[in-house]
Amino acid sequence: MYIARFRTENLEEQSLENHITNVAALAESFGQKVGLRNTLRLIGLLHDMGKYSDNFQFFIQNELQRAKENKEQYLLENRHSGFDHGVYGAKYIYTGNEGLKGEKAIREILALVVGYHHGGLPDCEDMDGKVPLLLRIANQNKLEDFNVVYERFQTEIKEDLRQLFLKSYEEMQQLLWQPKIIKAEDFKFMPNLIIKLMYSMLIDADRLDSMCFEEKKSSDQYIKNKEKIQENWNIYQRYFEDYILKLKKNGQVQIRYQTVNKIRSEISEECLKKADCESGIYKLTVPTGGGKTLASMRFAIQHNKLKQKERIIYVIPYTSIIEQNAEVIRKALHYDCDLLEHHSNVMEDNKEEEYKLMTERWNNDIVFTTMVQFLNTFYYKGTQDMRRLHNLMNSTIIFDEVQTVPVKCMSLFNSTINFLNRVGNCTIVLCTATQPKLNAIKLPVRIANMNHEIIENVGKKFQSLERVEIVNCYRKQRYNIEEAVNFILMKKRQVNSLLVVVNKIITAEQIFDRLKNEENMQVIFLSSHLCPEHRKVVLKELNKILQKRENVICVSTSLIEAGIDISFEAAIRNTTKLDSIAQTAGRVNRNGEREKGYCYVINLDEGSYGTMMEVGTGEKHTFKIFNQFLMNKILNPEVIEEYFNSYFMDEDIKTYFLYPIDKGKKEIYKLLETSSKNISRDNKYKMFFKIMFKTASQKFEVIDQNMRTVIVPYQDGIKIMDEIEKMNIYTTLSEKRIVLEKARKYSVNIPDYIYKKLQDNHAIIQNETTGAYLLGSGYYSLQKGVIQKEDIGGFMQ
């Protein structure tokens, strides 16, 4: 028997035939969603052909013998074969020839996906004319064992590969050159996403079957049952409508909130009514406090039920709080739902086999995640993020506060949305109170349907929900920290509750430190340096304080501007983009508790914004709008539209749309096009596609600072860190996964410069068994979360 692997626990072997046929079946089921059933079956069958070679079989048999003789020593010495097994299937498919039109391009795609199912997609052809795939095929030719390997493969895998390729050819022809799917203007960019989609399906099928073998499960359970999916949406829809009915009854009792609740109810009903629409790209423009979270989810659940979609992906800004929105939906679904909160990756991407089996797949019915995780799925280096890409197909995807897409990612985002709709049969909902004109930039979101607004009479609804006025408190000379604190205290004397929002964490910390000892007042701090569970506790306490109308100041970064249902009497916002100011204003007088709330805008000097270019440029155009319009009109949709027209036309912004790198010499968007400009003009093009997958992915970051995820010692995080420290070579894959899933709530993303400072202070250790980073107890504050200087006094012990 030829073997693929063995289970370390009991040395049981998995046959290569079993693994290959399992992967082919899983990949086929994934491919069926986009009309690539035969294509994915073909590459699933071919991916491990090379493991029939003597080289691999000698290696795996030797490893099995080592494990039998001394299991502990075997576990301590994790070896890799170093043998290129992927090239065999790639060579088979690449060197075939049926004389068909466009056949070379299709074979090239299949060979790339099969050949690189370990390690990530390469640059198709480099500037020197070298082609990594062809170099690997040339090296394999020297081994002279291809025919032997192929015969062994054919003996066990009894499928007609030629007929399967001909079926695959028809599928790929339909996808690549069907103008209804890919418009001529999108053809250069769309192939990179199609290749990544196929790659995602293969590597997920491969790793999923490996995990199932390790955990003694059947991989068949991961082949989606359409009837079960439909049953789930029927149940969720009943739960949700029951919850909405209860909210309506409660709203009728609360007399003082009747105006606001009436508008929220109208918006929700219009979303439900629109849910019978065809798959498409839609806008949901709702005033802040208009019940956008529940309304958009009501649309999505009903839409999924009617149109047989597989899941809902809810994407929020990377600086925002997932957990409150997720909790609202769990409550609406009677806490009986398959819902994932994916904040970050607790483990770093690496080449270890065990790690590859534990990465997040997004195969849940409902996924709450961030814009960072969404964009990383398509463009980040490594394979852990791309693995989940195919699970976005045939989904409803809601983008909350879509205006927060970083400018440098805007063209990438727009083309991704077009791909998801046209190729992936996804319905996209672009949600915000401050709708950017994504269909007006050079590479637009292609909204074909003229009736793309989900709700009607948007302007009228904004007028009905006017509860806050923006007040311009700019000074000719900017405020310093002390002057800003004095201004805060002056405004606080007029209200019980005051929200203060600034642009940088360090500024928020400085203001908090100066206010925290004020008498007869509670001062609360919020930033992304608090772990999700800590933020949840702080927000719960803050809501209690606000309901009791106690004296409180909350000092926060823009973290509080999305996904937070909270209401202050007034707010102070440091100047920034107008859409961010509008979001801060949305946390004021949210339920119409007062006749009018106020959001004061100041120009506090926070120093250089460095990589936060959009803040400085946004401030310039905000000031322009303040001088152009009456302040009581600033939050109107037509004013917001005028702001974005001005902002997107700014030369400093326009130059970033295609994600410039290498000091503007190259652009990531262009590197991902199939363009002859990506290689030297002196070379004869050896490949149909000239996509620079590897170069683009290594340069891509949603946030300009590299981030590390650390597990922090907050509440149960201490126990989780202890569990991780106790893990050893005998800890099972399942046990590790359970602990690391719990760790997400106690994790914080920190930039590299803070990570290095903490590392220099010996405040961070990396657990050898899992690769997870653990933060020392003296570096996590009950008030401010992760801090850079140890202070045992006010911290977790």
mmCIF file of N, CA and C in Angstrom, residues 434-514:
data_model
loop_
_atom_site.group_PDB
_atom_site.id
_atom_site.type_symbol
_atom_site.label_atom_id
_atom_site.label_comp_id
_atom_site.label_asym_id
_atom_site.label_seq_id
_atom_site.Cartn_x
_atom_site.Cartn_y
_atom_site.Cartn_z
ATOM 1 N N THR A 434 -22.594 57.382 5.759
ATOM 2 C CA THR A 434 -21.775 58.302 4.956
ATOM 3 C C THR A 434 -21.248 57.533 3.753
ATOM 4 N N GLN A 435 -22.093 57.368 2.753
ATOM 5 C CA GLN A 435 -21.821 56.491 1.610
ATOM 6 C C GLN A 435 -20.758 57.087 0.669
ATOM 7 N N PRO A 436 -19.603 56.412 0.525
ATOM 8 C CA PRO A 436 -18.601 56.898 -0.429
ATOM 9 C C PRO A 436 -19.017 56.551 -1.854
ATOM 10 N N LYS A 437 -18.520 57.269 -2.826
ATOM 11 C CA LYS A 437 -18.903 57.022 -4.225
ATOM 12 C C LYS A 437 -17.924 56.016 -4.842
ATOM 13 N N LEU A 438 -18.086 54.743 -4.447
ATOM 14 C CA LEU A 438 -17.176 53.705 -4.926
ATOM 15 C C LEU A 438 -17.362 53.425 -6.411
ATOM 16 N N ASN A 439 -18.501 53.851 -6.961
ATOM 17 C CA ASN A 439 -18.740 53.630 -8.392
ATOM 18 C C ASN A 439 -18.312 54.834 -9.232
ATOM 19 N N ALA A 440 -17.614 55.785 -8.584
ATOM 20 C CA ALA A 440 -17.219 56.997 -9.313
ATOM 21 C C ALA A 440 -15.709 57.106 -9.493
ATOM 22 N N ILE A 441 -14.930 56.197 -8.878
ATOM 23 C CA ILE A 441 -13.484 56.276 -9.047
ATOM 24 C C ILE A 441 -13.080 55.495 -10.295
ATOM 25 N N LYS A 442 -11.797 55.552 -10.659
ATOM 26 C CA LYS A 442 -11.330 55.008 -11.931
ATOM 27 C C LYS A 442 -11.654 53.528 -12.091
ATOM 28 N N LEU A 443 -11.466 52.737 -11.039
ATOM 29 C CA LEU A 443 -11.804 51.305 -11.068
ATOM 30 C C LEU A 443 -12.986 51.103 -10.124
ATOM 31 N N PRO A 444 -14.205 51.257 -10.615
ATOM 32 C CA PRO A 444 -15.385 51.359 -9.737
ATOM 33 C C PRO A 444 -15.994 50.022 -9.346
ATOM 34 N N VAL A 445 -16.803 50.057 -8.296
ATOM 35 C CA VAL A 445 -17.757 48.977 -8.038
ATOM 36 C C VAL A 445 -18.807 49.074 -9.131
ATOM 37 N N ARG A 446 -19.050 47.962 -9.812
ATOM 38 C CA ARG A 446 -19.952 47.998 -10.968
ATOM 39 C C ARG A 446 -21.380 47.658 -10.531
ATOM 40 N N ILE A 447 -22.089 48.689 -10.103
ATOM 41 C CA ILE A 447 -23.474 48.534 -9.679
ATOM 42 C C ILE A 447 -24.353 48.671 -10.914
ATOM 43 N N ALA A 448 -24.821 47.531 -11.433
ATOM 44 C CA ALA A 448 -25.580 47.531 -12.689
ATOM 45 C C ALA A 448 -27.031 47.938 -12.486
ATOM 46 N N ASN A 449 -27.593 47.541 -11.360
ATOM 47 C CA ASN A 449 -29.012 47.778 -11.106
ATOM 48 C C ASN A 449 -29.234 49.226 -10.666
ATOM 49 N N MET A 450 -30.049 49.964 -11.411
ATOM 50 C CA MET A 450 -30.309 51.360 -11.058
ATOM 51 C C MET A 450 -31.000 51.474 -9.705
ATOM 52 N N ASN A 451 -31.782 50.468 -9.363
ATOM 53 C CA ASN A 451 -32.500 50.487 -8.087
ATOM 54 C C ASN A 451 -31.643 49.812 -7.012
ATOM 55 N N HIS A 452 -30.467 50.401 -6.791
ATOM 56 C CA HIS A 452 -29.500 49.742 -5.925
ATOM 57 C C HIS A 452 -29.613 50.151 -4.462
ATOM 58 N N GLU A 453 -30.385 51.179 -4.135
ATOM 59 C CA GLU A 453 -30.613 51.550 -2.727
ATOM 60 C C GLU A 453 -31.674 50.624 -2.135
ATOM 61 N N ILE A 454 -31.359 50.019 -0.995
ATOM 62 C CA ILE A 454 -32.300 49.083 -0.371
ATOM 63 C C ILE A 454 -33.492 49.814 0.221
ATOM 64 N N ILE A 455 -33.257 51.000 0.801
ATOM 65 C CA ILE A 455 -34.380 51.738 1.391
ATOM 66 C C ILE A 455 -34.735 52.943 0.510
ATOM 67 N N GLU A 456 -35.949 53.435 0.677
ATOM 68 C CA GLU A 456 -36.439 54.552 -0.119
ATOM 69 C C GLU A 456 -36.371 55.854 0.687
ATOM 70 N N ASN A 457 -36.424 56.973 -0.045
ATOM 71 C CA ASN A 457 -36.476 58.303 0.590
ATOM 72 C C ASN A 457 -35.376 58.484 1.639
ATOM 73 N N VAL A 458 -34.126 58.226 1.220
ATOM 74 C CA VAL A 458 -32.999 58.289 2.147
ATOM 75 C C VAL A 458 -32.895 59.673 2.794
ATOM 76 N N GLY A 459 -32.982 60.727 1.973
ATOM 77 C CA GLY A 459 -32.852 62.091 2.497
ATOM 78 C C GLY A 459 -33.892 62.415 3.553
ATOM 79 N N LYS A 460 -35.114 61.967 3.321
ATOM 80 C CA LYS A 460 -36.207 62.224 4.273
ATOM 81 C C LYS A 460 -35.948 61.525 5.607
ATOM 82 N N LYS A 461 -35.410 60.313 5.538
ATOM 83 C CA LYS A 461 -35.130 59.577 6.787
ATOM 84 C C LYS A 461 -34.024 60.268 7.578
ATOM 85 N N PHE A 462 -33.035 60.834 6.883
ATOM 86 C CA PHE A 462 -31.985 61.574 7.581
ATOM 87 C C PHE A 462 -32.579 62.797 8.294
ATOM 88 N N GLN A 463 -33.494 63.482 7.620
ATOM 89 C CA GLN A 463 -34.124 64.652 8.239
ATOM 90 C C GLN A 463 -34.925 64.254 9.474
ATOM 91 N N SER A 464 -35.619 63.125 9.377
ATOM 92 C CA SER A 464 -36.455 62.672 10.499
ATOM 93 C C SER A 464 -35.624 62.267 11.704
ATOM 94 N N LEU A 465 -34.379 61.831 11.452
ATOM 95 C CA LEU A 465 -33.528 61.378 12.556
ATOM 96 C C LEU A 465 -32.464 62.409 12.944
ATOM 97 N N GLU A 466 -32.670 63.644 12.584
ATOM 98 C CA GLU A 466 -31.737 64.696 13.003
ATOM 99 C C GLU A 466 -31.821 64.874 14.515
ATOM 100 N N ARG A 467 -30.769 64.508 15.208
ATOM 101 C CA ARG A 467 -30.769 64.600 16.669
ATOM 102 C C ARG A 467 -29.502 65.265 17.197
ATOM 103 N N VAL A 468 -28.536 65.493 16.256
ATOM 104 C CA VAL A 468 -27.225 65.991 16.671
ATOM 105 C C VAL A 468 -26.791 67.123 15.735
ATOM 106 N N GLU A 469 -26.139 68.109 16.304
ATOM 107 C CA GLU A 469 -25.586 69.191 15.489
ATOM 108 C C GLU A 469 -24.073 69.222 15.671
ATOM 109 N N ILE A 470 -23.348 69.371 14.549
ATOM 110 C CA ILE A 470 -21.899 69.519 14.596
ATOM 111 C C ILE A 470 -21.564 70.975 14.923
ATOM 112 N N VAL A 471 -20.635 71.189 15.852
ATOM 113 C CA VAL A 471 -20.229 72.541 16.243
ATOM 114 C C VAL A 471 -18.740 72.709 15.935
ATOM 115 N N ASN A 472 -18.421 73.700 15.119
ATOM 116 C CA ASN A 472 -17.044 73.963 14.728
ATOM 117 C C ASN A 472 -16.328 74.742 15.832
ATOM 118 N N CYS A 473 -15.381 74.081 16.503
ATOM 119 C CA CYS A 473 -14.617 74.725 17.573
ATOM 120 C C CYS A 473 -13.134 74.814 17.210
ATOM 121 N N TYR A 474 -12.873 74.902 15.900
ATOM 122 C CA TYR A 474 -11.493 75.080 15.433
ATOM 123 C C TYR A 474 -10.909 76.371 16.005
ATOM 124 N N ARG A 475 -9.584 76.350 16.249
ATOM 125 C CA ARG A 475 -8.865 77.575 16.611
ATOM 126 C C ARG A 475 -7.773 77.833 15.588
ATOM 127 N N LYS A 476 -7.393 79.092 15.463
ATOM 128 C CA LYS A 476 -6.331 79.435 14.511
ATOM 129 C C LYS A 476 -5.059 78.691 14.867
ATOM 130 N N GLN A 477 -4.725 78.651 16.151
ATOM 131 C CA GLN A 477 -3.583 77.866 16.631
ATOM 132 C C GLN A 477 -4.138 76.602 17.277
ATOM 133 N N ARG A 478 -3.630 75.471 16.889
ATOM 134 C CA ARG A 478 -4.185 74.202 17.364
ATOM 135 C C ARG A 478 -4.126 74.067 18.886
ATOM 136 N N TYR A 479 -5.075 73.318 19.427
ATOM 137 C CA TYR A 479 -5.072 72.996 20.853
ATOM 138 C C TYR A 479 -3.870 72.104 21.159
ATOM 139 N N ASN A 480 -3.236 72.324 22.311
ATOM 140 C CA ASN A 480 -2.306 71.319 22.825
ATOM 141 C C ASN A 480 -3.067 70.426 23.802
ATOM 142 N N ILE A 481 -2.408 69.427 24.364
ATOM 143 C CA ILE A 481 -3.103 68.472 25.237
ATOM 144 C C ILE A 481 -3.747 69.169 26.434
ATOM 145 N N GLU A 482 -3.024 70.071 27.089
ATOM 146 C CA GLU A 482 -3.567 70.739 28.278
ATOM 147 C C GLU A 482 -4.786 71.581 27.915
ATOM 148 N N GLU A 483 -4.716 72.288 26.793
ATOM 149 C CA GLU A 483 -5.846 73.115 26.358
ATOM 150 C C GLU A 483 -7.040 72.247 25.975
ATOM 151 N N ALA A 484 -6.768 71.104 25.369
ATOM 152 C CA ALA A 484 -7.849 70.182 25.014
ATOM 153 C C ALA A 484 -8.518 69.636 26.269
ATOM 154 N N VAL A 485 -7.719 69.306 27.282
ATOM 155 C CA VAL A 485 -8.273 68.804 28.549
ATOM 156 C C VAL A 485 -9.143 69.871 29.196
ATOM 157 N N ASN A 486 -8.702 71.122 29.196
ATOM 158 C CA ASN A 486 -9.508 72.224 29.763
ATOM 159 C C ASN A 486 -10.823 72.378 29.005
ATOM 160 N N PHE A 487 -10.760 72.255 27.672
ATOM 161 C CA PHE A 487 -11.977 72.341 26.850
ATOM 162 C C PHE A 487 -12.930 71.194 27.192
ATOM 163 N N ILE A 488 -12.376 70.002 27.379
ATOM 164 C CA ILE A 488 -13.182 68.825 27.728
ATOM 165 C C ILE A 488 -13.895 69.053 29.054
ATOM 166 N N LEU A 489 -13.157 69.550 30.043
ATOM 167 C CA LEU A 489 -13.752 69.776 31.375
ATOM 168 C C LEU A 489 -14.816 70.868 31.320
ATOM 169 N N MET A 490 -14.592 71.870 30.496
ATOM 170 C CA MET A 490 -15.586 72.949 30.355
ATOM 171 C C MET A 490 -16.887 72.393 29.778
ATOM 172 N N LYS A 491 -16.797 71.600 28.727
ATOM 173 C CA LYS A 491 -17.998 71.030 28.113
ATOM 174 C C LYS A 491 -18.646 69.984 29.010
ATOM 175 N N LYS A 492 -17.826 69.319 29.806
ATOM 176 C CA LYS A 492 -18.378 68.289 30.703
ATOM 177 C C LYS A 492 -19.298 68.913 31.754
ATOM 178 N N ARG A 493 -19.024 70.134 32.157
ATOM 179 C CA ARG A 493 -19.860 70.789 33.165
ATOM 180 C C ARG A 493 -21.283 71.022 32.670
ATOM 181 N N GLN A 494 -21.496 70.944 31.348
ATOM 182 C CA GLN A 494 -22.818 71.192 30.771
ATOM 183 C C GLN A 494 -23.653 69.916 30.626
ATOM 184 N N VAL A 495 -23.009 68.758 30.785
ATOM 185 C CA VAL A 495 -23.702 67.474 30.569
ATOM 186 C C VAL A 495 -23.248 66.442 31.601
ATOM 187 N N ASN A 496 -24.006 65.374 31.701
ATOM 188 C CA ASN A 496 -23.609 64.263 32.576
ATOM 189 C C ASN A 496 -22.612 63.331 31.891
ATOM 190 N N SER A 497 -22.809 63.110 30.593
ATOM 191 C CA SER A 497 -21.962 62.144 29.885
ATOM 192 C C SER A 497 -21.335 62.792 28.660
ATOM 193 N N LEU A 498 -20.036 62.559 28.500
ATOM 194 C CA LEU A 498 -19.290 63.171 27.394
ATOM 195 C C LEU A 498 -18.356 62.137 26.774
ATOM 196 N N LEU A 499 -18.406 62.035 25.464
ATOM 197 C CA LEU A 499 -17.509 61.162 24.710
ATOM 198 C C LEU A 499 -16.403 62.011 24.077
ATOM 199 N N VAL A 500 -15.159 61.569 24.202
ATOM 200 C CA VAL A 500 -14.022 62.251 23.591
ATOM 201 C C VAL A 500 -13.323 61.268 22.663
ATOM 202 N N VAL A 501 -13.204 61.616 21.379
ATOM 203 C CA VAL A 501 -12.582 60.718 20.403
ATOM 204 C C VAL A 501 -11.422 61.432 19.722
ATOM 205 N N VAL A 502 -10.263 60.775 19.733
ATOM 206 C CA VAL A 502 -9.064 61.315 19.076
ATOM 207 C C VAL A 502 -8.544 60.290 18.077
ATOM 208 N N ASN A 503 -7.499 60.658 17.360
ATOM 209 C CA ASN A 503 -7.042 59.831 16.244
ATOM 210 C C ASN A 503 -5.975 58.805 16.607
ATOM 211 N N LYS A 504 -5.218 59.068 17.676
ATOM 212 C CA LYS A 504 -4.095 58.183 18.021
ATOM 213 C C LYS A 504 -4.251 57.630 19.432
ATOM 214 N N ILE A 505 -3.824 56.388 19.623
ATOM 215 C CA ILE A 505 -3.925 55.749 20.936
ATOM 216 C C ILE A 505 -3.110 56.514 21.969
ATOM 217 N N ILE A 506 -1.923 56.958 21.590
ATOM 218 C CA ILE A 506 -1.067 57.666 22.552
ATOM 219 C C ILE A 506 -1.715 58.961 23.028
ATOM 220 N N THR A 507 -2.453 59.648 22.155
ATOM 221 C CA THR A 507 -3.162 60.869 22.543
ATOM 222 C C THR A 507 -4.279 60.539 23.522
ATOM 223 N N ALA A 508 -5.022 59.474 23.215
ATOM 224 C CA ALA A 508 -6.108 59.049 24.112
ATOM 225 C C ALA A 508 -5.554 58.715 25.496
ATOM 226 N N GLU A 509 -4.402 58.065 25.530
ATOM 227 C CA GLU A 509 -3.791 57.716 26.820
ATOM 228 C C GLU A 509 -3.371 58.967 27.586
ATOM 229 N N GLN A 510 -2.815 59.937 26.886
ATOM 230 C CA GLN A 510 -2.388 61.182 27.545
ATOM 231 C C GLN A 510 -3.578 61.931 28.134
ATOM 232 N N ILE A 511 -4.670 62.011 27.395
ATOM 233 C CA ILE A 511 -5.875 62.696 27.893
ATOM 234 C C ILE A 511 -6.465 61.925 29.069
ATOM 235 N N PHE A 512 -6.521 60.613 28.936
ATOM 236 C CA PHE A 512 -7.053 59.786 30.021
ATOM 237 C C PHE A 512 -6.243 59.983 31.302
ATOM 238 N N ASP A 513 -4.918 59.963 31.185
ATOM 239 C CA ASP A 513 -4.061 60.109 32.368
ATOM 240 C C ASP A 513 -4.295 61.438 33.074
ATOM 241 N N ARG A 514 -4.613 62.486 32.300
ATOM 242 C CA ARG A 514 -4.850 63.796 32.913
ATOM 243 C C ARG A 514 -6.246 63.926 33.517
#
